[in-house]
């Protein structure tokens, strides 16, 4: 079995705090594994930390979702009564039963989110206008209690009706390891799609936990590329680089460090619609990609060839 390599990156403010206290090594080697124990099982294995996520099946998801749907339908019915009364009298009266039901719905939804973190993509992908039209939702910001849950529920409902959403309900069955010496997450699999899907869900799981984010902030996990090259004729190239955990002496790292920014979004545009010279772009992006600091890259033309680093043994991750 092989291991695909990803880089765990922290926010600049977190690194600054630990660096100031001269506890950066403690953060990387002890604090991160300790914090991760609040959302998954962590076991030390010969210098690595084995990360095991509680597994849940698709059947589990749909059972939980059906229960949530039943409660949400009741919440929508009660919300409509409150909204109708407001429009008749100008008064808003939330009953204790409604408030309790709303709280129960939110707790149940958050429980689903924690077990199936990739489902939170629904909130970004599905627009309010879509669910309002599709499910004939009628809300009013003046009657605000209940709206957040109702919209999030129907976004999930719409999302899982799509192929992308249905396929995102994946059990996190893979095993991964954290290497404190490199800050890498090593995913044990021969399937690259399984590895990237796992990392997406893994990142969401961590960033959804207040226990984690209060101590080490929100993280991002990027692929570590074995190779990365941009080919073809690109009149425009956009990319995102994240704050480096180390201290490489590059100008862009200095501006990220000095401004305490977590990411740098850049767009290169050719003059008068002419294609860009790719050699310097490739040189810079490949260096960043190999370190795990390249978060996103888009070109105007086709021709991005990349390969995520894969190793055969944990010990070879140096």
Coordinates of C-alpha atoms in Angstrom, one line a residue:
X1 CA 0.0 0.0 0.0
X2 CA 1.3 3.5 -0.9
X3 CA 0.8 6.8 0.8
X4 CA -0.2 10.1 -0.9
X5 CA 1.4 13.1 0.7
X6 CA -0.4 16.3 1.8
X7 CA 0.9 19.3 3.8
X8 CA -0.9 20.6 6.9
X9 CA -0.6 24.4 7.0
X10 CA -1.5 26.7 10.0
X11 CA -2.6 30.3 10.0
X12 CA 0.1 33.0 10.5
X13 CA -1.4 34.3 13.8
X14 CA -1.1 30.9 15.4
X15 CA 2.4 30.4 14.3
X16 CA 3.3 33.9 15.5
X17 CA 2.0 33.2 19.0
X18 CA 4.0 30.0 19.4
X19 CA 7.1 31.4 17.7
X20 CA 7.0 34.3 20.1
X21 CA 6.9 31.9 23.1
X22 CA 9.6 29.8 21.4
X23 CA 7.2 26.9 21.4
X24 CA 7.0 26.2 17.7
X25 CA 8.5 22.7 18.0
X26 CA 6.0 22.0 20.8
X27 CA 3.1 23.2 18.6
X28 CA 4.1 20.9 15.7
X29 CA 5.1 17.8 17.6
X30 CA 2.7 17.8 20.6
X31 CA 0.0 20.4 20.4
X32 CA -1.4 19.4 17.0
X33 CA -1.7 15.7 17.8
X34 CA -3.2 16.5 21.2
X35 CA -5.8 18.8 19.7
X36 CA -6.7 16.4 16.9
X37 CA -7.7 13.9 19.6
X38 CA -10.9 15.9 20.2
X39 CA -12.2 14.9 16.7
X40 CA -10.5 11.6 16.0
X41 CA -8.5 8.8 17.4
X42 CA -4.7 9.5 17.6
X43 CA -2.1 6.8 18.3
X44 CA 1.7 7.3 18.2
X45 CA 3.3 4.8 15.9
X46 CA 7.1 4.9 15.7
X47 CA 7.4 8.7 15.4
X48 CA 4.2 9.1 13.4
X49 CA 0.7 9.7 14.7
X50 CA -1.9 7.4 13.3
X51 CA -5.2 9.3 12.7
X52 CA -8.4 7.2 12.7
X53 CA -11.8 8.8 12.1
X54 CA -14.9 7.2 13.4
X55 CA -16.6 5.6 10.4
X56 CA -20.2 6.2 9.3
X57 CA -21.9 4.6 6.4
X58 CA -24.2 6.1 3.8
X59 CA -27.1 4.2 5.5
X60 CA -26.2 6.1 8.7
X61 CA -26.4 9.4 6.8
X62 CA -29.8 8.8 5.3
X63 CA -31.3 7.6 8.6
X64 CA -30.1 10.7 10.4
X65 CA -31.2 12.9 7.5
X66 CA -34.7 11.4 7.4
X67 CA -35.1 12.1 11.1
X68 CA -33.9 15.7 10.6
X69 CA -36.2 16.2 7.7
X70 CA -39.2 15.2 9.8
X71 CA -38.3 17.7 12.5
X72 CA -37.5 20.4 9.9
X73 CA -40.9 20.1 8.3
X74 CA -42.5 20.7 11.7
X75 CA -40.2 23.7 12.1
X76 CA -41.2 25.1 8.7
X77 CA -44.9 24.7 9.5
X78 CA -44.5 26.5 12.8
X79 CA -42.4 29.2 11.2
X80 CA -45.1 29.9 8.7
X81 CA -47.7 30.4 11.5
X82 CA -45.3 32.9 13.2
X83 CA -44.7 34.7 9.9
X84 CA -48.4 34.9 9.1
X85 CA -49.2 36.4 12.5
X86 CA -46.4 38.9 12.1
X87 CA -47.9 40.1 8.7
X88 CA -51.3 40.4 10.3
X89 CA -50.4 42.1 13.6
X90 CA -46.9 43.3 13.2
X91 CA -45.9 41.3 16.3
X92 CA -43.4 38.4 16.5
X93 CA -44.1 35.7 19.0
X94 CA -41.9 32.6 19.2
X95 CA -43.4 29.9 21.3
X96 CA -41.2 27.9 23.7
X97 CA -42.0 24.8 21.6
X98 CA -40.8 26.5 18.4
X99 CA -37.6 27.7 20.0
X100 CA -36.9 24.2 21.4
X101 CA -37.6 22.6 18.1
X102 CA -35.3 25.0 16.3
X103 CA -32.5 24.2 18.8
X104 CA -33.1 20.5 18.3
X105 CA -32.9 20.8 14.6
X106 CA -29.7 22.7 14.7
X107 CA -28.1 20.2 17.1
X108 CA -29.1 17.3 14.8
X109 CA -27.9 19.1 11.7
X110 CA -24.5 19.8 13.3
X111 CA -24.2 16.2 14.4
X112 CA -24.7 15.2 10.7
X113 CA -22.1 17.8 9.7
X114 CA -19.6 16.4 12.1
X115 CA -20.1 12.8 11.0
X116 CA -20.2 13.7 7.2
X117 CA -18.2 17.0 7.0
X118 CA -18.0 17.0 3.2
X119 CA -21.8 17.7 3.2
X120 CA -21.1 21.3 4.2
X121 CA -20.1 22.0 0.7
X122 CA -23.8 22.4 0.0
X123 CA -23.8 25.8 1.7
X124 CA -21.4 27.2 -0.8
X125 CA -22.7 25.3 -3.9
X126 CA -26.5 25.7 -3.6
X127 CA -27.7 29.3 -3.8
X128 CA -30.5 30.7 -1.6
X129 CA -32.5 31.5 -4.8
X130 CA -32.5 27.9 -5.9
X131 CA -34.0 26.5 -2.7
X132 CA -36.4 29.3 -2.3
X133 CA -37.8 28.6 -5.7
X134 CA -37.5 24.8 -5.7
X135 CA -39.1 24.2 -2.2
X136 CA -41.3 27.3 -2.2
X137 CA -39.7 28.7 0.9
X138 CA -41.1 31.9 2.2
X139 CA -39.1 33.8 4.8
X140 CA -38.8 37.3 6.2
X141 CA -35.6 38.6 7.8
X142 CA -37.8 40.4 10.4
X143 CA -38.8 36.9 11.6
X144 CA -35.2 35.6 11.8
X145 CA -35.3 32.7 14.2
X146 CA -35.3 29.4 12.3
X147 CA -34.2 30.8 8.9
X148 CA -30.6 29.7 9.2
X149 CA -31.4 26.1 9.9
X150 CA -34.2 25.9 7.4
X151 CA -32.1 27.2 4.5
X152 CA -29.1 25.0 5.5
X153 CA -31.3 21.9 5.6
X154 CA -32.8 22.5 2.2
X155 CA -29.4 23.3 0.7
X156 CA -28.3 19.8 1.9
X157 CA -31.5 18.3 0.6
X158 CA -30.9 19.8 -2.8
X159 CA -27.1 19.0 -2.8
X160 CA -27.6 15.3 -2.1
X161 CA -30.1 15.1 -5.0
X162 CA -27.3 16.0 -7.3
X163 CA -24.6 13.5 -8.5
X164 CA -21.8 15.6 -6.9
X165 CA -23.6 15.7 -3.5
X166 CA -24.7 12.1 -3.5
X167 CA -21.1 11.0 -4.2
X168 CA -19.8 13.3 -1.4
X169 CA -21.5 11.2 1.2
X170 CA -18.4 9.0 1.7
X171 CA -17.4 7.0 4.7
X172 CA -14.0 8.1 5.9
X173 CA -12.6 4.6 5.8
X174 CA -9.0 5.4 5.0
X175 CA -6.1 5.5 7.4
X176 CA -3.8 8.5 7.6
X177 CA -0.7 9.5 9.5
X178 CA 0.7 12.8 10.7
X179 CA 4.4 13.3 10.5
X180 CA 5.5 16.0 12.9
X181 CA 8.9 16.2 11.3
X182 CA 7.5 17.3 7.9
X183 CA 4.0 18.4 8.9
X184 CA 2.7 16.0 6.3
X185 CA -0.6 14.1 6.3
X186 CA 0.1 10.7 4.7
X187 CA -3.1 9.0 3.3
X188 CA -2.8 5.2 2.9
X189 CA -4.4 4.3 -0.4
X190 CA -3.5 3.5 -4.0
X191 CA -6.5 5.6 -5.3
X192 CA -5.7 9.3 -5.8
X193 CA -9.4 10.3 -5.9
X194 CA -10.1 8.5 -2.6
X195 CA -7.1 10.3 -1.1
X196 CA -8.2 13.8 -2.2
X197 CA -11.8 13.2 -1.2
X198 CA -10.6 12.0 2.2
X199 CA -8.4 15.1 2.7
X200 CA -11.4 17.4 1.8
X201 CA -13.6 15.7 4.4
X202 CA -10.7 15.6 6.9
X203 CA -10.1 19.3 6.6
X204 CA -13.8 20.1 7.0
X205 CA -14.0 17.9 10.1
X206 CA -11.1 19.7 11.8
X207 CA -12.2 23.2 10.9
X208 CA -15.8 22.5 12.1
X209 CA -14.6 21.8 15.6
X210 CA -14.3 24.7 18.0
X211 CA -12.2 22.6 20.3
X212 CA -9.6 22.5 17.5
X213 CA -9.8 26.0 16.1
X214 CA -9.7 27.7 19.4
X215 CA -6.2 26.1 20.0
X216 CA -4.6 25.9 16.5
X217 CA -6.9 28.0 14.4
X218 CA -8.4 26.9 11.1
X219 CA -6.0 24.8 8.9
X220 CA -5.7 24.0 5.3
X221 CA -4.3 20.8 3.8
X222 CA -2.7 21.0 0.3
X223 CA -1.3 18.3 -1.9
X224 CA 2.5 17.9 -2.0
X225 CA 3.3 17.6 -5.7
X226 CA 6.0 15.4 -7.2
X227 CA 5.7 17.4 -10.4
X228 CA 3.8 20.4 -11.6
X229 CA 3.9 22.0 -15.0
X230 CA 1.7 24.5 -17.0
X231 CA 1.7 24.1 -20.7
X232 CA -0.1 25.6 -23.7
X233 CA -0.9 29.2 -24.4
X234 CA -2.3 30.9 -21.4
X235 CA -3.3 34.6 -21.6
X236 CA -4.2 34.6 -17.9
X237 CA -3.1 32.5 -14.9
X238 CA -4.5 32.7 -11.4
X239 CA -3.2 31.0 -8.3
X240 CA -3.4 31.0 -4.5
X241 CA -0.4 30.4 -2.2
X242 CA -0.8 29.9 1.5
X243 CA 1.3 31.3 4.4
X244 CA 4.4 29.1 4.8
X245 CA 5.0 27.3 8.1
X246 CA 8.7 27.6 7.5
X247 CA 10.8 30.7 6.7
X248 CA 12.0 30.4 3.0
X249 CA 13.6 33.6 1.9
X250 CA 11.2 34.5 -0.9
X251 CA 9.6 37.9 -1.4
X252 CA 6.0 36.6 -1.4
X253 CA 6.6 34.8 1.9
X254 CA 8.0 38.1 3.3
X255 CA 4.8 40.0 2.3
X256 CA 2.6 37.3 3.8
X257 CA 4.6 37.3 7.0
X258 CA 4.9 41.1 7.3
X259 CA 1.2 41.7 6.6
X260 CA 0.1 38.7 8.7
X261 CA -2.0 37.4 5.7
X262 CA -3.0 33.8 5.5
X263 CA -3.1 33.6 1.7
X264 CA -1.9 35.4 -1.4
X265 CA -4.2 35.5 -4.5
X266 CA -2.5 36.4 -7.7
X267 CA -3.5 36.8 -11.3
X268 CA -1.0 37.2 -14.2
X269 CA -2.5 38.7 -17.4
X270 CA -0.7 38.8 -20.7
X271 CA -0.4 42.1 -22.6
X272 CA -3.1 42.8 -25.2
X273 CA -4.4 39.2 -25.0
X274 CA -1.0 37.7 -25.8
X275 CA 0.0 34.5 -24.0
X276 CA 2.3 34.6 -21.0
X277 CA 5.8 33.3 -20.8
X278 CA 5.4 30.1 -18.8
X279 CA 8.9 29.3 -17.8
X280 CA 9.2 31.6 -14.8
X281 CA 5.6 30.8 -13.7
X282 CA 6.4 27.1 -13.8
X283 CA 9.6 27.5 -11.9
X284 CA 7.9 29.4 -9.1
X285 CA 4.7 27.3 -8.9
X286 CA 6.4 24.0 -9.1
X287 CA 8.6 25.0 -6.1
X288 CA 5.6 26.0 -4.1
X289 CA 3.6 22.9 -5.2
X290 CA 6.4 20.6 -4.0
X291 CA 6.3 22.2 -0.6
X292 CA 2.6 22.0 -0.2
X293 CA 1.9 25.8 -0.3
X294 CA 0.0 25.9 -3.7
X295 CA -3.7 25.9 -2.8
X296 CA -5.2 26.7 -6.2
X297 CA -4.2 27.2 -9.8
X298 CA -6.3 28.1 -12.8
X299 CA -5.2 28.9 -16.4
X300 CA -7.2 30.2 -19.3
X301 CA -6.2 27.3 -21.5
X302 CA -5.9 23.6 -21.0
X303 CA -2.5 22.2 -20.1
X304 CA -2.0 21.8 -16.4
X305 CA -0.1 18.6 -15.7
X306 CA 0.5 17.6 -12.1
X307 CA 1.2 14.5 -10.0
X308 CA 0.7 14.3 -6.2
X309 CA 3.7 12.9 -4.4
X310 CA 3.3 9.2 -3.4
X311 CA 5.6 7.2 -1.2
X312 CA 5.9 3.5 -0.5
X313 CA 6.9 3.6 3.2
X314 CA 6.1 6.0 6.0
X315 CA 9.8 6.2 6.9
X316 CA 10.6 7.6 3.4
X317 CA 8.7 10.8 4.2
X318 CA 11.6 13.1 5.0

